[in-house]
């Protein structure tokens, strides 16, 4: 049985699109980049640690396969994870304004005797953002809990002038790479339900606000 080691509603919704049954384990792995650690190494390490922590929680379950993932926004050599607060979110969005950045997502699959990983790297270009646009977006609350302080599947869609890569990878779980890993582990995928706006709008799902 497959288990997703994640607290992210996006990842649940994305994995469901692969039409594979799975359980969810909530893991809490510290996300701290070591000094000088290259961005991709960092993303790979954290994804592996999340999957490993999930497997530890599943130690009593024979045959458990655990999936962990991590997503970070990389601009030059800076790595933007989830913003600490509104000011941090605004700083990130100002830095991303009018520039092209990378979004790196790593997926790790682990079982008792096996481990495999895939990485997706996408380039995203933002239009130049006005100060009031940034302030309005930060006030919407959406940047919190998102790497780089934005959600391409939400209000930030309008900031993106170009995407070169994987849309699902930017959202947090690159589906092509994930499907390939599952196949390598002998886990059959299918086709899940077409995503509804309500399903992808996890800001509302998170707060339980009416849709
Ligand atoms: C760039 C981008 C990120 N994100 C989200 C995906 C991830 O949930 C989050 C990056 O943080 P992560 O640390 O990768 O994941 P997480 O803490 O939300 O969840 P987990 O329990 O699996 O560790 O940013 C979007 O939703 N849309 C986007 O466009």
mmCIF file of C-alpha atoms and ligand atoms in Angstrom:
data_model
loop_
_atom_site.group_PDB
_atom_site.id
_atom_site.type_symbol
_atom_site.label_atom_id
_atom_site.label_comp_id
_atom_site.label_asym_id
_atom_site.label_seq_id
_atom_site.Cartn_x
_atom_site.Cartn_y
_atom_site.Cartn_z
ATOM 1 C CA UNK A 1 0.000 0.000 0.000
ATOM 2 C CA UNK A 2 1.199 3.494 -0.879
ATOM 3 C CA UNK A 3 1.399 6.213 1.778
ATOM 4 C CA UNK A 4 1.945 9.913 1.165
ATOM 5 C CA UNK A 5 4.138 11.479 3.845
ATOM 6 C CA UNK A 6 2.822 15.016 3.588
ATOM 7 C CA UNK A 7 0.680 17.635 5.260
ATOM 8 C CA UNK A 8 0.077 19.377 1.956
ATOM 9 C CA UNK A 9 -3.481 19.293 0.567
ATOM 10 C CA UNK A 10 -1.980 20.084 -2.884
ATOM 11 C CA UNK A 11 0.068 16.905 -2.830
ATOM 12 C CA UNK A 12 -2.960 14.838 -1.828
ATOM 13 C CA UNK A 13 -5.004 16.296 -4.651
ATOM 14 C CA UNK A 14 -2.178 15.867 -7.187
ATOM 15 C CA UNK A 15 -1.442 12.272 -6.190
ATOM 16 C CA UNK A 16 -5.151 11.437 -6.407
ATOM 17 C CA UNK A 17 -5.015 12.458 -10.072
ATOM 18 C CA UNK A 18 -2.804 9.432 -10.696
ATOM 19 C CA UNK A 19 -5.737 7.222 -9.761
ATOM 20 C CA UNK A 20 -3.776 5.268 -7.177
ATOM 21 C CA UNK A 21 -5.147 4.481 -3.709
ATOM 22 C CA UNK A 22 -3.010 5.830 -0.883
ATOM 23 C CA UNK A 23 -3.027 6.670 2.794
ATOM 24 C CA UNK A 24 -1.617 9.857 4.327
ATOM 25 C CA UNK A 25 0.973 10.144 7.083
ATOM 26 C CA UNK A 26 1.678 13.542 8.581
ATOM 27 C CA UNK A 27 5.413 13.945 9.045
ATOM 28 C CA UNK A 28 7.250 16.957 10.349
ATOM 29 C CA UNK A 29 10.769 17.196 8.970
ATOM 30 C CA UNK A 30 12.851 20.321 9.612
ATOM 31 C CA UNK A 31 13.559 22.173 6.371
ATOM 32 C CA UNK A 32 16.894 23.858 6.798
ATOM 33 C CA UNK A 33 19.467 24.278 4.096
ATOM 34 C CA UNK A 34 22.989 23.455 5.293
ATOM 35 C CA UNK A 35 25.577 26.187 4.679
ATOM 36 C CA UNK A 36 26.774 25.970 1.086
ATOM 37 C CA UNK A 37 24.411 23.107 0.276
ATOM 38 C CA UNK A 38 23.537 23.317 -3.453
ATOM 39 C CA UNK A 39 19.798 24.000 -3.944
ATOM 40 C CA UNK A 40 19.043 20.748 -5.765
ATOM 41 C CA UNK A 41 20.937 18.669 -3.180
ATOM 42 C CA UNK A 42 18.886 20.368 -0.489
ATOM 43 C CA UNK A 43 15.533 19.633 -2.177
ATOM 44 C CA UNK A 44 16.577 16.018 -2.780
ATOM 45 C CA UNK A 45 17.692 15.574 0.828
ATOM 46 C CA UNK A 46 14.481 16.978 2.312
ATOM 47 C CA UNK A 47 12.278 14.818 0.046
ATOM 48 C CA UNK A 48 14.284 11.750 1.083
ATOM 49 C CA UNK A 49 14.015 12.712 4.768
ATOM 50 C CA UNK A 50 10.228 13.158 4.534
ATOM 51 C CA UNK A 51 9.833 9.733 2.899
ATOM 52 C CA UNK A 52 12.212 8.197 5.461
ATOM 53 C CA UNK A 53 10.284 9.709 8.386
ATOM 54 C CA UNK A 54 7.071 8.341 6.873
ATOM 55 C CA UNK A 55 8.561 4.878 6.519
ATOM 56 C CA UNK A 56 9.632 4.951 10.147
ATOM 57 C CA UNK A 57 6.027 5.659 11.132
ATOM 58 C CA UNK A 58 4.935 2.712 8.963
ATOM 59 C CA UNK A 59 7.521 0.300 10.331
ATOM 60 C CA UNK A 60 4.859 -2.090 11.594
ATOM 61 C CA UNK A 61 3.077 -2.200 8.226
ATOM 62 C CA UNK A 62 4.548 -4.850 5.953
ATOM 63 C CA UNK A 63 4.932 -3.849 2.317
ATOM 64 C CA UNK A 64 4.409 -0.141 2.951
ATOM 65 C CA UNK A 65 5.743 2.187 0.255
ATOM 66 C CA UNK A 66 6.107 5.834 1.265
ATOM 67 C CA UNK A 67 6.247 8.895 -0.958
ATOM 68 C CA UNK A 68 7.834 12.156 0.225
ATOM 69 C CA UNK A 69 8.300 15.337 -1.777
ATOM 70 C CA UNK A 70 9.807 18.762 -1.469
ATOM 71 C CA UNK A 71 9.474 21.931 -3.531
ATOM 72 C CA UNK A 72 11.644 25.038 -3.371
ATOM 73 C CA UNK A 73 11.935 28.191 -5.457
ATOM 74 C CA UNK A 74 15.470 29.003 -6.558
ATOM 75 C CA UNK A 75 16.555 32.450 -7.698
ATOM 76 C CA UNK A 76 20.267 32.767 -8.454
ATOM 77 C CA UNK A 77 21.729 30.934 -5.444
ATOM 78 C CA UNK A 78 18.920 31.883 -3.112
ATOM 79 C CA UNK A 79 16.418 29.248 -2.035
ATOM 80 C CA UNK A 80 12.940 30.480 -1.146
ATOM 81 C CA UNK A 81 10.953 28.093 0.999
ATOM 82 C CA UNK A 82 7.697 28.981 2.721
ATOM 83 C CA UNK A 83 7.681 32.595 3.957
ATOM 84 C CA UNK A 84 8.002 33.189 7.705
ATOM 85 C CA UNK A 85 5.501 36.049 7.703
ATOM 86 C CA UNK A 86 3.835 38.632 5.474
ATOM 87 C CA UNK A 87 6.957 40.783 5.245
ATOM 88 C CA UNK A 88 9.069 37.810 4.188
ATOM 89 C CA UNK A 89 6.413 36.917 1.583
ATOM 90 C CA UNK A 90 6.482 40.450 0.150
ATOM 91 C CA UNK A 91 10.312 40.372 0.020
ATOM 92 C CA UNK A 92 10.220 37.093 -1.921
ATOM 93 C CA UNK A 93 7.638 38.400 -4.397
ATOM 94 C CA UNK A 94 9.655 41.602 -4.921
ATOM 95 C CA UNK A 95 12.735 39.487 -5.657
ATOM 96 C CA UNK A 96 10.791 37.315 -8.150
ATOM 97 C CA UNK A 97 9.204 40.322 -9.907
ATOM 98 C CA UNK A 98 10.294 40.683 -13.543
ATOM 99 C CA UNK A 99 12.672 37.728 -13.301
ATOM 100 C CA UNK A 100 12.887 34.059 -14.263
ATOM 101 C CA UNK A 101 13.344 31.612 -11.394
ATOM 102 C CA UNK A 102 13.548 27.846 -11.084
ATOM 103 C CA UNK A 103 11.115 25.667 -9.171
ATOM 104 C CA UNK A 104 12.754 22.449 -8.046
ATOM 105 C CA UNK A 105 10.574 19.556 -6.859
ATOM 106 C CA UNK A 106 11.986 16.232 -5.700
ATOM 107 C CA UNK A 107 9.959 13.064 -5.126
ATOM 108 C CA UNK A 108 11.260 10.124 -3.103
ATOM 109 C CA UNK A 109 9.750 6.685 -2.922
ATOM 110 C CA UNK A 110 10.959 4.318 -0.192
ATOM 111 C CA UNK A 111 10.035 0.864 1.022
ATOM 112 C CA UNK A 112 11.707 -1.585 3.393
ATOM 113 C CA UNK A 113 14.361 -2.553 0.886
ATOM 114 C CA UNK A 114 14.294 0.084 -1.800
ATOM 115 C CA UNK A 115 14.653 3.771 -2.470
ATOM 116 C CA UNK A 116 14.298 5.852 -5.643
ATOM 117 C CA UNK A 117 14.107 9.532 -6.417
ATOM 118 C CA UNK A 118 13.221 11.859 -9.283
ATOM 119 C CA UNK A 119 13.630 15.598 -9.675
ATOM 120 C CA UNK A 120 11.704 18.087 -11.764
ATOM 121 C CA UNK A 121 13.099 21.542 -12.512
ATOM 122 C CA UNK A 122 10.925 24.197 -14.137
ATOM 123 C CA UNK A 123 11.578 27.788 -15.164
ATOM 124 C CA UNK A 124 8.922 30.344 -14.301
ATOM 125 C CA UNK A 125 8.982 33.966 -15.455
ATOM 126 C CA UNK A 126 7.078 36.614 -13.533
ATOM 127 C CA UNK A 127 5.889 39.925 -14.952
ATOM 128 C CA UNK A 128 7.033 43.042 -13.166
ATOM 129 C CA UNK A 129 4.808 43.298 -10.115
ATOM 130 C CA UNK A 130 3.566 46.604 -8.777
ATOM 131 C CA UNK A 131 3.891 47.242 -5.038
ATOM 132 C CA UNK A 132 0.117 47.335 -4.604
ATOM 133 C CA UNK A 133 -0.252 44.026 -6.443
ATOM 134 C CA UNK A 134 2.265 42.441 -4.082
ATOM 135 C CA UNK A 135 0.548 43.972 -1.053
ATOM 136 C CA UNK A 136 -2.871 42.776 -2.259
ATOM 137 C CA UNK A 137 -1.625 39.261 -2.929
ATOM 138 C CA UNK A 138 0.093 39.014 0.454
ATOM 139 C CA UNK A 139 -3.080 40.302 2.135
ATOM 140 C CA UNK A 140 -5.037 37.491 0.453
ATOM 141 C CA UNK A 141 -3.085 35.072 2.659
ATOM 142 C CA UNK A 142 -2.334 32.737 -0.237
ATOM 143 C CA UNK A 143 1.478 33.158 -0.138
ATOM 144 C CA UNK A 144 1.705 31.572 3.315
ATOM 145 C CA UNK A 145 2.680 27.910 3.283
ATOM 146 C CA UNK A 146 3.906 28.160 -0.313
ATOM 147 C CA UNK A 147 7.491 27.982 -1.502
ATOM 148 C CA UNK A 148 8.443 31.353 -3.002
ATOM 149 C CA UNK A 149 5.279 32.877 -1.486
ATOM 150 C CA UNK A 150 3.033 32.096 -4.424
ATOM 151 C CA UNK A 151 0.623 29.525 -5.835
ATOM 152 C CA UNK A 152 0.666 29.131 -9.606
ATOM 153 C CA UNK A 153 -2.678 27.334 -9.292
ATOM 154 C CA UNK A 154 -4.153 30.323 -7.479
ATOM 155 C CA UNK A 155 -3.925 34.088 -7.620
ATOM 156 C CA UNK A 156 -0.314 34.079 -8.840
ATOM 157 C CA UNK A 157 -1.362 32.547 -12.146
ATOM 158 C CA UNK A 158 -1.720 36.107 -13.438
ATOM 159 C CA UNK A 159 1.897 36.940 -12.545
ATOM 160 C CA UNK A 160 3.309 34.176 -14.761
ATOM 161 C CA UNK A 161 4.275 35.252 -18.276
ATOM 162 C CA UNK A 162 6.062 32.007 -19.077
ATOM 163 C CA UNK A 163 6.347 28.477 -17.725
ATOM 164 C CA UNK A 164 8.916 26.103 -19.091
ATOM 165 C CA UNK A 165 8.553 22.740 -17.363
ATOM 166 C CA UNK A 166 6.019 20.893 -15.248
ATOM 167 C CA UNK A 167 2.890 22.630 -13.954
ATOM 168 C CA UNK A 168 2.304 19.881 -11.379
ATOM 169 C CA UNK A 169 5.983 20.103 -10.424
ATOM 170 C CA UNK A 170 5.580 23.815 -9.657
ATOM 171 C CA UNK A 171 2.423 23.019 -7.641
ATOM 172 C CA UNK A 172 4.371 20.545 -5.508
ATOM 173 C CA UNK A 173 4.253 17.058 -7.025
ATOM 174 C CA UNK A 174 5.544 16.457 -10.570
ATOM 175 C CA UNK A 175 3.088 13.893 -11.880
ATOM 176 C CA UNK A 176 5.093 12.487 -14.768
ATOM 177 C CA UNK A 177 8.110 11.754 -12.563
ATOM 178 C CA UNK A 178 5.873 10.408 -9.795
ATOM 179 C CA UNK A 179 4.068 8.058 -12.193
ATOM 180 C CA UNK A 180 7.441 6.751 -13.449
ATOM 181 C CA UNK A 181 8.635 6.074 -9.889
ATOM 182 C CA UNK A 182 5.407 4.275 -8.994
ATOM 183 C CA UNK A 183 5.732 2.148 -12.113
ATOM 184 C CA UNK A 184 9.294 1.216 -11.144
ATOM 185 C CA UNK A 185 7.932 0.041 -7.778
ATOM 186 C CA UNK A 186 5.232 -2.013 -9.501
ATOM 187 C CA UNK A 187 2.411 0.274 -8.336
ATOM 188 C CA UNK A 188 -0.250 0.617 -11.010
ATOM 189 C CA UNK A 189 -1.606 4.064 -11.766
ATOM 190 C CA UNK A 190 -4.842 4.994 -13.471
ATOM 191 C CA UNK A 191 -6.727 8.177 -14.169
ATOM 192 C CA UNK A 192 -8.229 10.052 -11.252
ATOM 193 C CA UNK A 193 -11.149 12.462 -11.408
ATOM 194 C CA UNK A 194 -10.822 15.698 -13.338
ATOM 195 C CA UNK A 195 -9.733 18.322 -10.823
ATOM 196 C CA UNK A 196 -12.436 20.736 -9.796
ATOM 197 C CA UNK A 197 -11.746 24.314 -8.816
ATOM 198 C CA UNK A 198 -12.881 23.443 -5.304
ATOM 199 C CA UNK A 199 -10.350 20.610 -5.084
ATOM 200 C CA UNK A 200 -7.387 22.739 -6.148
ATOM 201 C CA UNK A 201 -8.428 25.705 -4.069
ATOM 202 C CA UNK A 202 -6.688 24.404 -1.004
ATOM 203 C CA UNK A 203 -6.530 27.805 0.659
ATOM 204 C CA UNK A 204 -10.235 27.390 1.231
ATOM 205 C CA UNK A 205 -9.879 23.698 2.005
ATOM 206 C CA UNK A 206 -7.248 24.588 4.612
ATOM 207 C CA UNK A 207 -9.466 27.044 6.434
ATOM 208 C CA UNK A 208 -12.669 25.134 5.956
ATOM 209 C CA UNK A 209 -14.213 28.297 4.504
ATOM 210 C CA UNK A 210 -17.388 27.820 2.471
ATOM 211 C CA UNK A 211 -16.935 27.322 -1.275
HETATM 212 C C1 LIG B 1 5.692 27.344 -6.179
HETATM 213 C C2 LIG B 1 4.458 26.765 -5.557
HETATM 214 C C3 LIG B 1 4.495 26.056 -4.365
HETATM 215 N N1 LIG B 1 3.373 25.554 -3.803
HETATM 216 C C4 LIG B 1 3.420 24.801 -2.528
HETATM 217 C C5 LIG B 1 3.625 23.296 -2.698
HETATM 218 C C6 LIG B 1 4.117 22.869 -1.334
HETATM 219 O O1 LIG B 1 2.984 22.537 -0.520
HETATM 220 C C7 LIG B 1 4.763 24.149 -0.784
HETATM 221 C C8 LIG B 1 6.255 23.972 -0.636
HETATM 222 O O2 LIG B 1 6.527 23.458 0.628
HETATM 223 P P1 LIG B 1 7.055 21.998 0.928
HETATM 224 O O3 LIG B 1 7.970 22.115 2.084
HETATM 225 O O4 LIG B 1 7.583 21.359 -0.324
HETATM 226 O O5 LIG B 1 5.751 21.186 1.342
HETATM 227 P P2 LIG B 1 4.728 21.392 2.541
HETATM 228 O O6 LIG B 1 5.426 21.805 3.789
HETATM 229 O O7 LIG B 1 3.598 22.268 2.069
HETATM 230 O O8 LIG B 1 4.124 19.927 2.703
HETATM 231 P P3 LIG B 1 4.840 18.569 3.198
HETATM 232 O O9 LIG B 1 4.066 18.148 4.415
HETATM 233 O O10 LIG B 1 4.676 17.612 2.052
HETATM 234 O O11 LIG B 1 6.267 18.868 3.516
HETATM 235 O O12 LIG B 1 4.506 25.188 -1.716
HETATM 236 C C9 LIG B 1 2.134 25.714 -4.419
HETATM 237 O O13 LIG B 1 1.097 25.272 -3.896
HETATM 238 N N2 LIG B 1 2.075 26.393 -5.603
HETATM 239 C C10 LIG B 1 3.163 26.932 -6.212
HETATM 240 O O14 LIG B 1 3.035 27.536 -7.306
#
